């Protein structure tokens, strides 16, 4: 661990953290299987079940209103074969909930509820012996969405926030602390559009000294993250962190993924993860997805990413439990 005696560490209330959590969930699974299956879209599934997400809080709104449906979606992804659940905290922030009239304590409770729902879904799933055959116990990755997701204006697909690194650290610190205290197995820092935000997250992980994370970037073409830096440079930056267990790309067109895996592998020995979207594009003004999925079978095409060197594979926006089921069918025994 990279400890610095002169640094003031953020105090974490460890008494709330369940002791049964897996310290190295990714390594544990990749020791047994060639690939690890990430889950698919949460918001898409919530909408398919009748939830109205046309709201700045997006799936976090359902944390407030219909938490049982979130748990059900996690459960369906485990049944489909996912090795992990990414929590509904992507767009859940203290500032965002404050705008809705919640006080800080209530906001923190809701953020932590996202972790509890996924842990409950996982524990109930795993309690049934018949669910355990031929797979590892799934883990819970608490979603840390980018600053742009809080803005709810599509900034995570552009970057260029106009903030300093310290401002980004200050934005991320309270939610990251709340999530860690809720006891997930790890953090999923995802859809990060720029180098500076990755740097901010790495510094926070170093402050907390208590949890592993994956760092996943959103990219605009075969070689660049959305703000314009080279993915290779972003990956090299996080490579040095002992708290980063995997690095890669999510919420990006599947068309770019094979190339982006090559770029990432130039700069890291950590496992590379990919969970692209379906290839449709998001129209922020209309809160609507346009276009068509790139592939007829997302899950079958995903095999190409395994052959290109990715070890953790799943789906982001507009992917479904059916897609994840197809991935799980080949991922534990790829040919
Ligand atoms: Zn997405």
Coordinates of C-alpha atoms and ligand atoms in Angstrom, one line a residue:
X1 CA 0.0 0.0 0.0
X2 CA 1.2 3.5 -0.8
X3 CA 1.1 5.1 2.6
X4 CA 2.2 8.6 3.4
X5 CA 2.8 9.3 7.0
X6 CA 2.3 13.0 6.6
X7 CA -1.1 12.7 5.0
X8 CA -4.3 13.1 6.9
X9 CA -6.4 10.1 6.1
X10 CA -10.1 10.4 5.9
X11 CA -11.7 8.6 8.8
X12 CA -14.0 5.8 7.8
X13 CA -16.4 4.3 10.3
X14 CA -15.3 0.7 9.8
X15 CA -17.8 -0.6 12.4
X16 CA -20.5 -0.4 9.7
X17 CA -18.5 -2.4 7.2
X18 CA -19.6 -6.0 7.1
X19 CA -16.7 -8.3 7.7
X20 CA -17.9 -10.9 5.3
X21 CA -17.0 -8.8 2.2
X22 CA -14.5 -10.2 -0.2
X23 CA -11.3 -8.2 -0.2
X24 CA -10.2 -9.1 -3.7
X25 CA -13.4 -10.1 -5.6
X26 CA -12.0 -9.6 -9.1
X27 CA -8.8 -11.6 -8.5
X28 CA -10.8 -14.3 -6.7
X29 CA -13.0 -14.9 -9.8
X30 CA -10.3 -14.5 -12.4
X31 CA -8.2 -17.1 -10.6
X32 CA -11.0 -19.6 -11.3
X33 CA -12.4 -18.5 -14.7
X34 CA -11.0 -17.0 -17.8
X35 CA -13.5 -14.1 -17.8
X36 CA -15.7 -12.3 -15.3
X37 CA -19.2 -11.3 -16.2
X38 CA -20.3 -7.7 -15.4
X39 CA -24.0 -7.0 -15.3
X40 CA -26.0 -4.9 -17.9
X41 CA -28.0 -1.7 -17.8
X42 CA -30.0 -1.0 -14.7
X43 CA -31.9 2.1 -16.0
X44 CA -33.0 0.3 -19.2
X45 CA -34.5 -2.5 -17.1
X46 CA -36.2 -0.2 -14.7
X47 CA -37.9 1.6 -17.7
X48 CA -38.9 -1.7 -19.1
X49 CA -40.6 -2.4 -15.8
X50 CA -42.6 0.8 -16.1
X51 CA -40.4 3.2 -14.1
X52 CA -40.3 6.8 -15.3
X53 CA -36.7 7.9 -15.3
X54 CA -37.1 11.2 -17.1
X55 CA -35.6 13.0 -14.2
X56 CA -32.3 14.6 -13.3
X57 CA -31.8 11.9 -10.7
X58 CA -32.4 9.1 -13.3
X59 CA -32.2 5.7 -11.7
X60 CA -31.5 7.2 -8.3
X61 CA -35.1 8.5 -8.4
X62 CA -36.2 4.9 -8.1
X63 CA -34.1 4.5 -4.9
X64 CA -36.5 7.0 -3.4
X65 CA -39.7 5.7 -4.9
X66 CA -39.5 2.0 -5.8
X67 CA -36.4 0.4 -4.2
X68 CA -37.9 -3.2 -4.5
X69 CA -37.7 -3.0 -8.3
X70 CA -34.0 -2.2 -8.2
X71 CA -33.4 -5.2 -6.0
X72 CA -35.4 -7.3 -8.5
X73 CA -33.2 -6.1 -11.4
X74 CA -30.0 -7.0 -9.5
X75 CA -31.5 -10.4 -8.8
X76 CA -32.4 -10.9 -12.5
X77 CA -28.8 -10.1 -13.5
X78 CA -27.4 -12.6 -11.0
X79 CA -29.8 -15.2 -12.5
X80 CA -28.6 -14.3 -16.0
X81 CA -25.1 -15.1 -14.8
X82 CA -23.5 -11.8 -13.7
X83 CA -20.6 -12.1 -11.3
X84 CA -21.3 -8.6 -10.0
X85 CA -24.0 -6.0 -9.4
X86 CA -23.3 -2.4 -10.0
X87 CA -25.4 -0.4 -7.5
X88 CA -28.0 2.3 -8.4
X89 CA -25.7 5.1 -7.0
X90 CA -24.4 6.3 -10.4
X91 CA -26.4 9.5 -10.3
X92 CA -27.1 9.5 -6.5
X93 CA -25.3 12.4 -4.9
X94 CA -25.7 14.4 -1.8
X95 CA -26.1 17.6 -3.9
X96 CA -28.6 15.9 -6.2
X97 CA -30.8 14.7 -3.4
X98 CA -30.5 18.1 -1.6
X99 CA -32.1 19.8 -4.6
X100 CA -35.1 17.5 -3.9
X101 CA -35.3 18.8 -0.4
X102 CA -33.5 15.9 1.4
X103 CA -31.1 16.8 4.1
X104 CA -27.6 15.5 4.1
X105 CA -28.4 12.6 6.4
X106 CA -31.3 11.5 4.3
X107 CA -29.2 11.7 1.2
X108 CA -26.5 9.6 2.7
X109 CA -29.0 7.0 3.8
X110 CA -30.4 6.8 0.3
X111 CA -26.9 6.4 -1.2
X112 CA -26.2 3.7 1.2
X113 CA -29.5 2.0 0.5
X114 CA -28.3 1.4 -3.1
X115 CA -25.5 -0.8 -1.7
X116 CA -27.8 -2.6 0.8
X117 CA -30.3 -3.5 -2.0
X118 CA -27.6 -5.1 -4.1
X119 CA -26.1 -6.9 -1.1
X120 CA -29.5 -8.2 -0.1
X121 CA -30.2 -9.4 -3.7
X122 CA -26.8 -11.1 -3.8
X123 CA -27.2 -12.8 -0.4
X124 CA -30.7 -14.0 -1.2
X125 CA -29.5 -15.3 -4.6
X126 CA -26.5 -17.1 -3.1
X127 CA -28.5 -18.6 -0.2
X128 CA -30.1 -20.9 -2.7
X129 CA -27.7 -23.8 -3.3
X130 CA -29.1 -24.4 -6.8
X131 CA -27.8 -21.0 -7.9
X132 CA -24.2 -21.9 -7.0
X133 CA -23.3 -24.5 -9.6
X134 CA -20.3 -23.7 -11.8
X135 CA -19.8 -20.2 -10.7
X136 CA -18.2 -17.9 -8.0
X137 CA -20.1 -16.0 -5.4
X138 CA -21.1 -12.6 -7.1
X139 CA -19.9 -9.4 -5.6
X140 CA -21.3 -5.9 -5.2
X141 CA -19.5 -2.9 -6.9
X142 CA -20.8 0.5 -5.7
X143 CA -21.2 2.8 -8.6
X144 CA -19.3 6.1 -8.4
X145 CA -20.7 8.1 -11.4
X146 CA -18.7 11.0 -12.8
X147 CA -19.3 14.6 -11.8
X148 CA -21.0 15.0 -15.2
X149 CA -23.7 12.5 -14.2
X150 CA -24.7 14.8 -11.3
X151 CA -25.0 17.7 -13.8
X152 CA -27.5 15.5 -15.7
X153 CA -26.7 17.3 -18.9
X154 CA -24.7 14.7 -20.7
X155 CA -21.4 16.1 -19.5
X156 CA -20.1 12.6 -18.9
X157 CA -19.9 12.3 -22.7
X158 CA -17.9 15.5 -23.0
X159 CA -15.9 16.2 -19.9
X160 CA -14.5 19.8 -19.8
X161 CA -16.3 20.5 -16.5
X162 CA -14.3 23.7 -15.8
X163 CA -13.4 22.4 -12.3
X164 CA -10.0 22.0 -10.7
X165 CA -8.8 18.6 -9.5
X166 CA -9.4 19.6 -5.9
X167 CA -13.0 20.6 -6.6
X168 CA -13.6 17.2 -8.1
X169 CA -12.0 15.6 -5.1
X170 CA -14.3 17.6 -2.8
X171 CA -17.3 16.6 -4.9
X172 CA -16.6 12.9 -4.8
X173 CA -15.3 12.6 -1.2
X174 CA -18.6 12.5 0.8
X175 CA -20.4 10.1 -1.6
X176 CA -17.4 7.8 -1.8
X177 CA -17.2 7.8 2.0
X178 CA -20.9 7.0 2.3
X179 CA -20.6 4.2 -0.2
X180 CA -17.5 2.6 1.5
X181 CA -19.2 2.7 4.9
X182 CA -22.2 0.8 3.4
X183 CA -19.9 -2.1 2.8
X184 CA -19.8 -3.0 -0.9
X185 CA -17.1 -5.4 -2.0
X186 CA -15.5 -2.7 -4.1
X187 CA -16.2 0.6 -6.0
X188 CA -17.0 0.9 -9.7
X189 CA -15.8 4.4 -10.8
X190 CA -17.4 4.5 -14.2
X191 CA -18.1 6.5 -17.3
X192 CA -15.2 8.8 -16.4
X193 CA -14.7 11.2 -19.4
X194 CA -11.3 12.7 -18.6
X195 CA -7.8 12.3 -17.1
X196 CA -8.3 14.9 -14.4
X197 CA -11.3 13.1 -12.9
X198 CA -9.5 9.8 -12.8
X199 CA -6.6 11.5 -11.0
X200 CA -9.0 12.9 -8.5
X201 CA -10.5 9.5 -7.9
X202 CA -7.1 7.9 -7.5
X203 CA -6.2 10.4 -4.9
X204 CA -9.4 9.8 -3.0
X205 CA -8.8 6.0 -3.0
X206 CA -5.4 6.7 -1.6
X207 CA -6.9 8.9 1.1
X208 CA -9.4 6.2 2.2
X209 CA -6.9 3.3 2.0
X210 CA -9.8 0.9 2.6
X211 CA -11.3 -0.3 -0.6
X212 CA -10.5 -1.5 -4.1
X213 CA -12.1 0.1 -7.2
X214 CA -12.2 -0.3 -10.9
X215 CA -11.8 2.8 -13.0
X216 CA -13.7 2.8 -16.3
X217 CA -13.6 5.6 -18.9
X218 CA -16.1 6.7 -21.5
X219 CA -14.6 7.1 -25.0
X220 CA -15.4 9.0 -28.1
X221 CA -13.4 7.0 -30.7
X222 CA -10.9 4.1 -31.0
X223 CA -8.2 5.8 -29.0
X224 CA -9.5 8.8 -27.0
X225 CA -11.6 9.3 -23.9
X226 CA -14.6 11.7 -24.3
X227 CA -12.7 14.8 -23.3
X228 CA -10.0 14.1 -25.7
X229 CA -7.0 12.6 -23.8
X230 CA -5.6 9.3 -25.1
X231 CA -7.1 6.4 -23.3
X232 CA -3.6 4.9 -23.1
X233 CA -2.4 7.9 -21.0
X234 CA -5.4 7.7 -18.7
X235 CA -4.8 4.0 -18.1
X236 CA -1.1 4.6 -17.4
X237 CA -2.1 7.1 -14.8
X238 CA -4.3 4.6 -12.8
X239 CA -1.9 1.7 -13.4
X240 CA 0.3 2.9 -10.5
X241 CA -2.6 2.8 -7.9
X242 CA -2.6 -0.2 -5.6
X243 CA -6.3 0.3 -5.0
X244 CA -7.3 -0.1 -8.7
X245 CA -8.1 -3.7 -9.4
X246 CA -9.1 -3.3 -13.0
X247 CA -9.3 -0.6 -15.6
X248 CA -11.1 -0.2 -18.9
X249 CA -14.0 1.3 -20.8
X250 CA -17.8 1.6 -20.4
X251 CA -20.8 3.4 -21.9
X252 CA -19.0 3.6 -25.3
X253 CA -20.0 2.4 -28.7
X254 CA -19.2 -1.3 -29.2
X255 CA -17.6 -0.3 -32.5
X256 CA -14.5 1.1 -30.7
X257 CA -14.1 -1.5 -28.0
X258 CA -11.6 -3.9 -29.7
X259 CA -9.3 -1.0 -30.5
X260 CA -9.7 0.5 -27.0
X261 CA -8.7 -2.8 -25.4
X262 CA -5.4 -2.7 -27.4
X263 CA -4.8 0.9 -26.3
X264 CA -5.5 0.1 -22.6
X265 CA -3.2 -3.0 -22.7
X266 CA -0.3 -0.8 -23.9
X267 CA -0.4 0.8 -20.5
X268 CA -1.5 -1.7 -17.9
X269 CA -0.9 -5.2 -16.5
X270 CA -4.2 -5.0 -14.5
X271 CA -7.2 -6.9 -15.9
X272 CA -9.0 -4.9 -18.6
X273 CA -12.7 -4.4 -18.3
X274 CA -15.2 -3.4 -21.0
X275 CA -19.0 -2.9 -20.7
X276 CA -20.0 -0.8 -23.7
X277 CA -23.5 0.4 -24.4
X278 CA -25.6 -1.0 -27.3
X279 CA -24.3 1.6 -29.7
X280 CA -27.4 3.8 -29.6
X281 CA -26.7 7.4 -28.7
X282 CA -28.3 9.4 -26.0
X283 CA -30.1 12.7 -26.8
X284 CA -29.8 14.7 -23.6
X285 CA -32.4 17.4 -24.6
X286 CA -35.1 14.7 -25.2
X287 CA -34.0 12.3 -22.5
X288 CA -34.1 9.7 -25.2
X289 CA -31.9 7.1 -26.9
X290 CA -31.6 7.3 -30.7
X291 CA -30.4 5.0 -33.4
X292 CA -30.1 1.2 -33.4
X293 CA -28.0 -1.3 -31.5
X294 CA -24.8 -2.1 -33.4
X295 CA -25.1 -5.8 -33.1
X296 CA -27.9 -8.3 -33.5
X297 CA -26.4 -10.3 -30.6
X298 CA -24.4 -8.1 -28.2
X299 CA -23.5 -11.2 -26.1
X300 CA -22.0 -13.2 -29.0
X301 CA -20.1 -10.2 -30.3
X302 CA -18.7 -9.6 -26.9
X303 CA -16.6 -12.8 -27.3
X304 CA -14.4 -10.7 -29.7
X305 CA -13.5 -8.5 -26.7
X306 CA -12.4 -11.5 -24.7
X307 CA -10.1 -12.5 -27.6
X308 CA -8.8 -9.0 -27.8
X309 CA -7.7 -9.3 -24.2
X310 CA -10.5 -8.1 -21.9
X311 CA -11.1 -10.2 -18.8
X312 CA -14.2 -8.5 -17.3
X313 CA -17.0 -8.1 -19.8
X314 CA -20.6 -6.9 -19.5
X315 CA -23.0 -4.2 -20.9
X316 CA -23.9 -0.6 -20.1
X317 CA -26.9 1.4 -21.3
X318 CA -29.5 -0.4 -23.3
X319 CA -28.1 -3.9 -22.6
X320 CA -30.4 -6.5 -20.9
X321 CA -30.3 -9.6 -18.8
X322 CA -30.7 -11.6 -22.0
X323 CA -27.4 -10.1 -23.3
X324 CA -25.6 -10.9 -20.0
X325 CA -27.0 -14.5 -20.2
X326 CA -25.4 -15.0 -23.6
X327 CA -22.0 -13.6 -22.3
X328 CA -22.2 -15.9 -19.2
X329 CA -22.8 -18.9 -21.4
X330 CA -19.3 -18.6 -23.0
X331 CA -17.4 -16.5 -20.5
X332 CA -16.8 -19.3 -18.0
X333 CA -15.6 -21.7 -20.7
X334 CA -14.5 -19.7 -23.8
X335 CA -13.3 -21.4 -26.9
Ligands
LIG1 ZN1 -24.2 3.5 -20.0

